[in-house]
Amino acid sequence: MFVSNGFVCGGKPINSIRITGLKCLSDRMMLLTFNNGETRLFDSTVLHGPVYEPLDDDDVFRNAVLDHGVVTWMGGEIDCAPEFMYDHSYEYVMAM
């Protein structure tokens, strides 16, 4: 049990994951840094559906911004949950 915002909750607290840094690469790839300190490689081509079609335009894709730990495009019209991006990304280790 734990208390959150004045409420008693069962189970264990879940730490929410946020994105703290992003870098757009070529071919709709992104390097994302998460609040747990991990940097991961995300292939945004896994985002399907009409809402994500504008990302096929390189100018739109490269104009991604962070809004409270969430990657957004087009002034917030398009976004993606950080949890999804984490779960569908790959460990990235920079070569020394």
PDB file of C-alpha atoms in Angstrom:
ATOM      1  CA  MET A   1       0.000   0.000   0.000  1.00  0.00           C
ATOM      2  CA  PHE A   2       1.066   3.584  -0.604  1.00  0.00           C
ATOM      3  CA  VAL A   3      -0.327   7.104  -0.505  1.00  0.00           C
ATOM      4  CA  SER A   4      -0.429   9.233  -3.656  1.00  0.00           C
ATOM      5  CA  ASN A   5      -1.905  12.739  -3.754  1.00  0.00           C
ATOM      6  CA  GLY A   6      -3.724  12.083  -0.482  1.00  0.00           C
ATOM      7  CA  PHE A   7      -5.250   8.774  -1.635  1.00  0.00           C
ATOM      8  CA  VAL A   8      -4.397   5.357  -0.229  1.00  0.00           C
ATOM      9  CA  CYS A   9      -3.617   2.948  -3.076  1.00  0.00           C
ATOM     10  CA  GLY A  10      -3.154  -0.819  -3.115  1.00  0.00           C
ATOM     11  CA  GLY A  11      -0.129  -2.483  -4.658  1.00  0.00           C
ATOM     12  CA  LYS A  12       3.137  -0.785  -5.415  1.00  0.00           C
ATOM     13  CA  PRO A  13       3.639   2.676  -6.919  1.00  0.00           C
ATOM     14  CA  ILE A  14       4.371   2.687 -10.624  1.00  0.00           C
ATOM     15  CA  ASN A  15       7.104   5.053 -11.721  1.00  0.00           C
ATOM     16  CA  SER A  16       5.946   6.853 -14.821  1.00  0.00           C
ATOM     17  CA  ILE A  17       8.437   6.970 -17.640  1.00  0.00           C
ATOM     18  CA  ARG A  18       9.144  10.251 -19.376  1.00  0.00           C
ATOM     19  CA  ILE A  19      11.383  11.247 -22.221  1.00  0.00           C
ATOM     20  CA  THR A  20      14.004  13.794 -21.244  1.00  0.00           C
ATOM     21  CA  GLY A  21      15.862  14.136 -24.540  1.00  0.00           C
ATOM     22  CA  LEU A  22      15.388  13.388 -28.200  1.00  0.00           C
ATOM     23  CA  LYS A  23      17.376  13.494 -31.389  1.00  0.00           C
ATOM     24  CA  CYS A  24      15.798  12.859 -34.792  1.00  0.00           C
ATOM     25  CA  LEU A  25      17.915  10.753 -37.129  1.00  0.00           C
ATOM     26  CA  SER A  26      17.395   9.705 -40.740  1.00  0.00           C
ATOM     27  CA  ASP A  27      14.777   7.193 -41.909  1.00  0.00           C
ATOM     28  CA  ARG A  28      12.348   8.122 -39.097  1.00  0.00           C
ATOM     29  CA  MET A  29      14.708   6.864 -36.399  1.00  0.00           C
ATOM     30  CA  MET A  30      15.090   8.681 -33.076  1.00  0.00           C
ATOM     31  CA  LEU A  31      17.459   8.558 -30.148  1.00  0.00           C
ATOM     32  CA  LEU A  32      15.413   8.977 -26.984  1.00  0.00           C
ATOM     33  CA  THR A  33      16.716   9.533 -23.476  1.00  0.00           C
ATOM     34  CA  PHE A  34      14.348   8.484 -20.704  1.00  0.00           C
ATOM     35  CA  ASN A  35      14.092   9.668 -17.106  1.00  0.00           C
ATOM     36  CA  ASN A  36      15.611   6.360 -15.960  1.00  0.00           C
ATOM     37  CA  GLY A  37      18.865   7.428 -17.655  1.00  0.00           C
ATOM     38  CA  GLU A  38      18.608   5.034 -20.607  1.00  0.00           C
ATOM     39  CA  THR A  39      19.142   6.163 -24.182  1.00  0.00           C
ATOM     40  CA  ARG A  40      17.254   4.010 -26.658  1.00  0.00           C
ATOM     41  CA  LEU A  41      16.801   3.838 -30.439  1.00  0.00           C
ATOM     42  CA  PHE A  42      13.193   4.170 -31.624  1.00  0.00           C
ATOM     43  CA  ASP A  43      11.991   3.421 -35.160  1.00  0.00           C
ATOM     44  CA  SER A  44       8.918   5.603 -35.627  1.00  0.00           C
ATOM     45  CA  THR A  45       7.758   3.562 -38.635  1.00  0.00           C
ATOM     46  CA  VAL A  46       6.028   1.325 -36.063  1.00  0.00           C
ATOM     47  CA  LEU A  47       3.503   4.155 -35.630  1.00  0.00           C
ATOM     48  CA  HIS A  48       0.614   3.261 -37.946  1.00  0.00           C
ATOM     49  CA  GLY A  49      -2.661   4.860 -38.910  1.00  0.00           C
ATOM     50  CA  PRO A  50      -3.828   8.066 -40.543  1.00  0.00           C
ATOM     51  CA  VAL A  51      -2.802  10.231 -37.586  1.00  0.00           C
ATOM     52  CA  TYR A  52       0.875   9.311 -38.123  1.00  0.00           C
ATOM     53  CA  GLU A  53       0.946   9.737 -41.932  1.00  0.00           C
ATOM     54  CA  PRO A  54       2.312  13.322 -41.683  1.00  0.00           C
ATOM     55  CA  LEU A  55       5.498  11.858 -40.152  1.00  0.00           C
ATOM     56  CA  ASP A  56       6.388  10.517 -43.612  1.00  0.00           C
ATOM     57  CA  ASP A  57       7.268  14.145 -44.433  1.00  0.00           C
ATOM     58  CA  ASP A  58      10.852  14.548 -43.202  1.00  0.00           C
ATOM     59  CA  ASP A  59      10.246  18.211 -42.281  1.00  0.00           C
ATOM     60  CA  VAL A  60       7.351  17.223 -40.018  1.00  0.00           C
ATOM     61  CA  PHE A  61       9.227  14.293 -38.481  1.00  0.00           C
ATOM     62  CA  ARG A  62      12.357  16.340 -37.735  1.00  0.00           C
ATOM     63  CA  ASN A  63      10.311  18.995 -35.936  1.00  0.00           C
ATOM     64  CA  ALA A  64       9.505  16.724 -33.005  1.00  0.00           C
ATOM     65  CA  VAL A  65       9.444  18.442 -29.621  1.00  0.00           C
ATOM     66  CA  LEU A  66       9.110  17.318 -26.026  1.00  0.00           C
ATOM     67  CA  ASP A  67       6.021  18.415 -24.132  1.00  0.00           C
ATOM     68  CA  HIS A  68       6.112  17.349 -20.465  1.00  0.00           C
ATOM     69  CA  GLY A  69       8.057  14.177 -21.282  1.00  0.00           C
ATOM     70  CA  VAL A  70       6.020  13.247 -24.371  1.00  0.00           C
ATOM     71  CA  VAL A  71       7.233  13.463 -27.992  1.00  0.00           C
ATOM     72  CA  THR A  72       4.848  15.581 -30.062  1.00  0.00           C
ATOM     73  CA  TRP A  73       4.661  16.878 -33.609  1.00  0.00           C
ATOM     74  CA  MET A  74       2.656  19.587 -35.326  1.00  0.00           C
ATOM     75  CA  GLY A  75       1.997  21.646 -32.209  1.00  0.00           C
ATOM     76  CA  GLY A  76       0.698  18.653 -30.269  1.00  0.00           C
ATOM     77  CA  GLU A  77      -1.657  17.341 -32.955  1.00  0.00           C
ATOM     78  CA  ILE A  78       0.424  14.140 -33.059  1.00  0.00           C
ATOM     79  CA  ASP A  79       1.987  12.471 -30.034  1.00  0.00           C
ATOM     80  CA  CYS A  80       3.075   9.091 -28.771  1.00  0.00           C
ATOM     81  CA  ALA A  81       3.038   7.697 -25.246  1.00  0.00           C
ATOM     82  CA  PRO A  82       6.522   7.451 -23.722  1.00  0.00           C
ATOM     83  CA  GLU A  83       5.687   3.964 -22.445  1.00  0.00           C
ATOM     84  CA  PHE A  84       4.987   2.803 -26.014  1.00  0.00           C
ATOM     85  CA  MET A  85       8.199   4.386 -27.265  1.00  0.00           C
ATOM     86  CA  TYR A  86      10.188   2.726 -24.501  1.00  0.00           C
ATOM     87  CA  ASP A  87       8.620  -0.701 -25.063  1.00  0.00           C
ATOM     88  CA  HIS A  88       9.187  -0.480 -28.839  1.00  0.00           C
ATOM     89  CA  SER A  89      12.734   0.858 -28.750  1.00  0.00           C
ATOM     90  CA  TYR A  90      16.112  -0.793 -28.535  1.00  0.00           C
ATOM     91  CA  GLU A  91      18.989  -0.418 -26.133  1.00  0.00           C
ATOM     92  CA  TYR A  92      21.545   2.021 -27.538  1.00  0.00           C
ATOM     93  CA  VAL A  93      25.128   1.890 -26.383  1.00  0.00           C
ATOM     94  CA  MET A  94      27.435   4.592 -27.690  1.00  0.00           C
ATOM     95  CA  ALA A  95      30.773   3.295 -28.936  1.00  0.00           C
ATOM     96  CA  MET A  96      33.778   4.574 -27.036  1.00  0.00           C
TER      97      MET A  96
END
